[in-house]
Coordinates of C-alpha atoms and ligand atoms in Angstrom, one line a residue:
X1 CA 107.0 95.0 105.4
X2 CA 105.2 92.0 103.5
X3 CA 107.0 92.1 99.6
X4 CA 102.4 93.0 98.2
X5 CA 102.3 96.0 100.8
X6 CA 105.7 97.2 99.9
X7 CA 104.6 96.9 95.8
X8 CA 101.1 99.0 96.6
X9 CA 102.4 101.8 98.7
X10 CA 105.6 102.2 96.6
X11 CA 105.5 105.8 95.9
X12 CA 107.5 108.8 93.8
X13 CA 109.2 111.0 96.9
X14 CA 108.0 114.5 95.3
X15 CA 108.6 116.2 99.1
X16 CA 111.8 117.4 101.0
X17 CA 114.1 114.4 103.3
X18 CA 113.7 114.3 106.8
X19 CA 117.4 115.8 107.6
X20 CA 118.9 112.4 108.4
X21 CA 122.3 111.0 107.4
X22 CA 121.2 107.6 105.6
X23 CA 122.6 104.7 107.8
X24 CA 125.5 102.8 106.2
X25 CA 124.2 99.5 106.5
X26 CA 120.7 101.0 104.4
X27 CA 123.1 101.9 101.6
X28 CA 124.8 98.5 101.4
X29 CA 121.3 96.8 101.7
X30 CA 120.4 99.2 98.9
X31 CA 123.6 97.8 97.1
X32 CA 123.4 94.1 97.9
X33 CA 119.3 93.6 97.2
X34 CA 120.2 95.8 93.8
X35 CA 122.9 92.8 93.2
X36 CA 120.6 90.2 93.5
X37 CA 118.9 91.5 90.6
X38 CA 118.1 89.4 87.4
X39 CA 120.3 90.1 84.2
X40 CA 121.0 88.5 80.6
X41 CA 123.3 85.8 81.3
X42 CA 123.8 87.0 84.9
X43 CA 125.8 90.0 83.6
X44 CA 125.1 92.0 85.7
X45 CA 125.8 95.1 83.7
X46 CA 125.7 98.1 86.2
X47 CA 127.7 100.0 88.3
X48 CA 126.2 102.1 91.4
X49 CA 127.5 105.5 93.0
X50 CA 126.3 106.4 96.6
X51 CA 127.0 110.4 96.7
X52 CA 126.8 111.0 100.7
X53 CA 129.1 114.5 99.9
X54 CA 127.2 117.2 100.6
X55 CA 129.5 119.7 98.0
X56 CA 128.7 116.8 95.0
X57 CA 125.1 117.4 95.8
X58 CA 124.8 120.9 96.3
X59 CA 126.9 120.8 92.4
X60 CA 124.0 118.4 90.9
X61 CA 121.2 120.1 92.7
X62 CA 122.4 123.6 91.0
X63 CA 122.4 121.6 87.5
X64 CA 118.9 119.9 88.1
X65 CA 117.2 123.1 88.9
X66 CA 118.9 124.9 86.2
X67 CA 118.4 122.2 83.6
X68 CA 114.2 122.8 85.2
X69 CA 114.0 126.0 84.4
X70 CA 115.6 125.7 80.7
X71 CA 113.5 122.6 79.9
X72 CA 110.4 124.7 80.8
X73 CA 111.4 128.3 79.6
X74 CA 112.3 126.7 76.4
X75 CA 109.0 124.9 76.1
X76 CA 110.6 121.8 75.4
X77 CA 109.2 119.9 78.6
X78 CA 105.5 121.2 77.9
X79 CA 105.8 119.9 74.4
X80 CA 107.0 116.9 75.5
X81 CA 105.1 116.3 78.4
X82 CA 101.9 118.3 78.5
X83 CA 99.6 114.9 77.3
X84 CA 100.5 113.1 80.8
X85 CA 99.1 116.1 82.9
X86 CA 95.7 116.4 84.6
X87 CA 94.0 119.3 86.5
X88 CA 90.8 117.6 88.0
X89 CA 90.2 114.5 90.3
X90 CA 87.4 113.7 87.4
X91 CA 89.9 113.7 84.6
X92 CA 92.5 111.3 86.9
X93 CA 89.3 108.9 87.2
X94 CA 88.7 109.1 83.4
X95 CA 92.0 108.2 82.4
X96 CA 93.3 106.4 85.4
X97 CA 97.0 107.5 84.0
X98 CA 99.2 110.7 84.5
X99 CA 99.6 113.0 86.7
X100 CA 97.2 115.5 88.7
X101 CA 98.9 118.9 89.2
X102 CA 97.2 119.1 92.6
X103 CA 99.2 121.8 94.4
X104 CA 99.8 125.3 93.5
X105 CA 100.0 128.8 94.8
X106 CA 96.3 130.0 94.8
X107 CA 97.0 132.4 92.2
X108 CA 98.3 130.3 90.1
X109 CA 95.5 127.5 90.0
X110 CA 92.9 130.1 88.1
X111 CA 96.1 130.0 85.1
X112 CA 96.9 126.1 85.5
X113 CA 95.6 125.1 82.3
X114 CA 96.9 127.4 80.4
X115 CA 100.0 127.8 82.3
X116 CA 100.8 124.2 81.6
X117 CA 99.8 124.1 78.1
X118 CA 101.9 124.6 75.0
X119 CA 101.3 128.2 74.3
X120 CA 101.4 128.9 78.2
X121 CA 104.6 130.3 77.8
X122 CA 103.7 134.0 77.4
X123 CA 101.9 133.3 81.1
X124 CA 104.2 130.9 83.0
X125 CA 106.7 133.8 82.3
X126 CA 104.9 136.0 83.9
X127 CA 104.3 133.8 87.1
X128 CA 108.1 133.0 87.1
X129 CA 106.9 129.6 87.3
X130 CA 109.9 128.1 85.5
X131 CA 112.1 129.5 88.5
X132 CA 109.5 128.4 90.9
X133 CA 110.1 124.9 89.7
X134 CA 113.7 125.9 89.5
X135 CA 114.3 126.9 92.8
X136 CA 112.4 124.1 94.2
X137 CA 114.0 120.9 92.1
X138 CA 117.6 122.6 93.2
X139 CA 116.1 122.4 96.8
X140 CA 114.8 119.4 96.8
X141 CA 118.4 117.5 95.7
X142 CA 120.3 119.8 97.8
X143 CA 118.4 118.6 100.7
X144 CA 118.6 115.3 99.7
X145 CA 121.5 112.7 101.8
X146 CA 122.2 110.6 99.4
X147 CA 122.1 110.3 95.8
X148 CA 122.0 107.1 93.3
X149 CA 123.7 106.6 90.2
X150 CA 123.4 104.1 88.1
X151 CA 125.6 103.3 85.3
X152 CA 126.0 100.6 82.7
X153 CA 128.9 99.1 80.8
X154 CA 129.0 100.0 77.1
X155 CA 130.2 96.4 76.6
X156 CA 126.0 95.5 76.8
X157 CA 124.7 99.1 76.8
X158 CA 125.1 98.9 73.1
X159 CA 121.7 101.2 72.1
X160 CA 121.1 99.4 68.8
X161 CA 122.2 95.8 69.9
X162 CA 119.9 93.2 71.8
X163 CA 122.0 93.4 74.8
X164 CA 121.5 97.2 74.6
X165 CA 118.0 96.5 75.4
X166 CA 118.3 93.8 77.7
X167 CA 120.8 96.3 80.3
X168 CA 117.7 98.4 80.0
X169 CA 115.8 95.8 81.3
X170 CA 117.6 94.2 84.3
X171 CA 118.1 98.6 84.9
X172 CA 114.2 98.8 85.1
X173 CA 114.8 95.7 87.9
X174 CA 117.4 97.5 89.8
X175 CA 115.2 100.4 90.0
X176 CA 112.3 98.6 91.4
X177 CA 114.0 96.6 93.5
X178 CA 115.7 99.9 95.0
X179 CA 112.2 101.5 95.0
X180 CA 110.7 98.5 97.2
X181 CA 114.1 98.4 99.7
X182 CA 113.3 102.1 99.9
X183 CA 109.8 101.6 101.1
X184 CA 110.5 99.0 103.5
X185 CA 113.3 101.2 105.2
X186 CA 110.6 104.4 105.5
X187 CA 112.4 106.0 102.7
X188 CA 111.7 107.4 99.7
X189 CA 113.3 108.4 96.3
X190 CA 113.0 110.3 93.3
X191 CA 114.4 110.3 89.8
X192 CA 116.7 113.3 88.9
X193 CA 115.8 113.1 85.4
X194 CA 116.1 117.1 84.0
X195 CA 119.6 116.9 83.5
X196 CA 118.7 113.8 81.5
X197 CA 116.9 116.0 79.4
X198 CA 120.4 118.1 78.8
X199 CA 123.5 115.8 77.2
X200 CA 125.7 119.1 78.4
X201 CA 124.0 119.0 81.6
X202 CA 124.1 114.8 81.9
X203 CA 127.8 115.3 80.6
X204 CA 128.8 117.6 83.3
X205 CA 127.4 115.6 86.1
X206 CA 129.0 112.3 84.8
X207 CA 132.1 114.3 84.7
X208 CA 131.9 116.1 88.2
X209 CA 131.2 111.7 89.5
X210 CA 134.3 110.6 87.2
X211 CA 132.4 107.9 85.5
X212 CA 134.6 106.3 83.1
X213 CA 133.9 106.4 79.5
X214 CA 133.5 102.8 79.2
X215 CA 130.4 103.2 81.3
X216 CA 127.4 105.1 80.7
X217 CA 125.3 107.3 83.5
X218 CA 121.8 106.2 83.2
X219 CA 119.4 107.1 86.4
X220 CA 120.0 109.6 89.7
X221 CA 117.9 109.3 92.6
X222 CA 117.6 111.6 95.5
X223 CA 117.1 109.4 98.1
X224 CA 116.0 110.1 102.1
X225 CA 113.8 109.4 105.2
X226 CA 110.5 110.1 104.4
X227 CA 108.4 112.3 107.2
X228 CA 104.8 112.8 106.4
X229 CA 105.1 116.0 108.1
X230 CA 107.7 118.2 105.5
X231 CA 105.0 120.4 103.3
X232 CA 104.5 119.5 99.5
X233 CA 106.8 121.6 97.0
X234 CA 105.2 124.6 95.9
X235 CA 103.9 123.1 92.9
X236 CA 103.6 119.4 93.3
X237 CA 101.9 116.7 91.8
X238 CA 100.0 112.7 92.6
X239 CA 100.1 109.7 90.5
X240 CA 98.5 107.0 92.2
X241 CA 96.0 106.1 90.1
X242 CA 96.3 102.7 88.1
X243 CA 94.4 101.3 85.1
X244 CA 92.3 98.0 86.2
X245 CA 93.0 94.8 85.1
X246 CA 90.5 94.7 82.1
X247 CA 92.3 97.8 80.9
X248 CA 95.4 96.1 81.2
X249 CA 95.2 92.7 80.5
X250 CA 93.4 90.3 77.9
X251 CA 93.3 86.1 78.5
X252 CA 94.6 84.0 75.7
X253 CA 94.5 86.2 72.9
X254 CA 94.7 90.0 72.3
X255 CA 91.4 92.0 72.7
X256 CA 89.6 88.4 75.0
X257 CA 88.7 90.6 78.0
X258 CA 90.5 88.9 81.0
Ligands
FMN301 C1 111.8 106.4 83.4 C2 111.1 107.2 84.5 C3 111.4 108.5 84.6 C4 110.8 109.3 85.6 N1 111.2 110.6 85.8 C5 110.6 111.3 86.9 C6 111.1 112.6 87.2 O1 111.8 113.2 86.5 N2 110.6 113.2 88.3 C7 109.7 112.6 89.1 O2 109.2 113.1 90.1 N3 109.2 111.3 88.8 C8 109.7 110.7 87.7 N4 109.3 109.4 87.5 C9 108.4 108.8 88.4 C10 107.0 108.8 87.8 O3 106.5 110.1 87.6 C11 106.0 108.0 88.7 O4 106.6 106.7 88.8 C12 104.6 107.9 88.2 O5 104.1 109.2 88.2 C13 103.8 107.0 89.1 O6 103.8 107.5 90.4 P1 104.4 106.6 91.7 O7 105.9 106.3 91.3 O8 104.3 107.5 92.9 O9 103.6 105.4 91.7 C14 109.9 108.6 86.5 C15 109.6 107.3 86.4 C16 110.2 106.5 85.3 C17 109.9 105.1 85.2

């Protein structure tokens, strides 16, 4: 796949795996393109787990969709969160930027707005939606053959030093760069990023993968085979819209349109 094709149809893996083993050789290319990533003086801060063991994922899949229904019963995730959604095609022209809650039960989508808003909470009870979401994140990882973890040495993943910030950085490269391998090999990935949202939760997974304490779990993927055919979660989501360049970029100073 040429490297401009692989950039553009780069995409968030929202659906189930095709239930296929990952080849060994795709997870060391995932590993050995990830190496070749840059980093602040080459140091190559990070540290990758490849979780193939289907008991290790059915244990995170349980604490993503439990740490989903908490974030949304608790309203923290609306409150958080509730600016990047969009209901209407029109509104995903306008702003070019979040995401379109596309796909719902149909009696759900008369309730969307309010069910996603802040004080939807009354309603989204009602239509069990935080289980909904629940059920389907724990399904989703279950499914999933293989799992990424990403961790970074606390020697530069110092949060209020420069080289905290510059692990961050060559992190955002491996990601990309695993994103694009993905792509090329017909796969897809998602970030696992609930139990992010939990310290107990993030705790309890880094514990259950024996990370060390001189390293620190940053990112989880579910990663798979993508097959066009496997149906959309039951509520599910697209982001492909982009700003253009005169949105995003100026020439030679700040505010000269490009
Ligand atoms: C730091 C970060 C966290 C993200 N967390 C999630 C997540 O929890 N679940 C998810 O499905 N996508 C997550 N994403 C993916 C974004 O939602 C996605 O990149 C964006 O909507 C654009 O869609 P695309 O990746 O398909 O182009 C995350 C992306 C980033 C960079």
């Amino acid at each position: 796949m040429e490297l401009f094709d692989a950039i553009v149809n780069r995409r968030t893996a929202n659906s189930k795996f095709a239930d296929k083993k990952v080849m060994q050789e795709h997870i060391e290319l995932l590993i050995k393109m990830s190496s070749h990533c840059p980093s602040h003086f080459n140091s190559q801060p990070w540290k990758f787990i490849a979780v193939t063991d289907e008991k290790i994922i059915h244990k995170i899949a349980k604490i993503a969709g439990d740490s989903m229904v908490q974030l949304m019963e608790d309203g923290r995730f609306l409150k958080q969160y509730r600016k990047y959604f969009r209901f209407t095609e029109e509104e995903m022209e306008k702003t070019k930027d979040g995401i379109h809650i596309d796909h719902l039960p149909a009696v759900l989508k008369p309730f969307v707005r309010t069910i996603f808003s802040e004080t939807g909470g009354k309603v989204m009870a009602k239509f069990k939606v935080p289980r909904i979401l629940g059920n389907d994140e724990e399904k989703l990882v279950a499914a999933s053959p293989l799992l990424f973890v990403i961790s970074l040495t606390k020697d530069e993943y110092k949060k209020e030093e420069l080289s905290g910030f510059y692990s961050v950085i060559s992190m955002g490269a491996v990601i990309q760069t695993l994103w694009l391998v993905t792509t090329a090999l017909g796969m897809g990935m998602q970030f696992i990023s609930t139990p992010g949202e939990i310290p107990e939760k993030w705790n309890e997974i880094s514990g259950m993968l024996k990370i060390p304490d001189d390293f620190e779990m940053c990112a989880i993927f579910r990663m798979g085979y993508t097959d066009p055919a496997i149906k959309r979660p039951t509520i599910d989501w697209k982001s492909s819209q982009r700003k253009g360049i005169d949105e995003l970029a100026y020439s030679n100073t700040w505010g000269k349109r490009f």
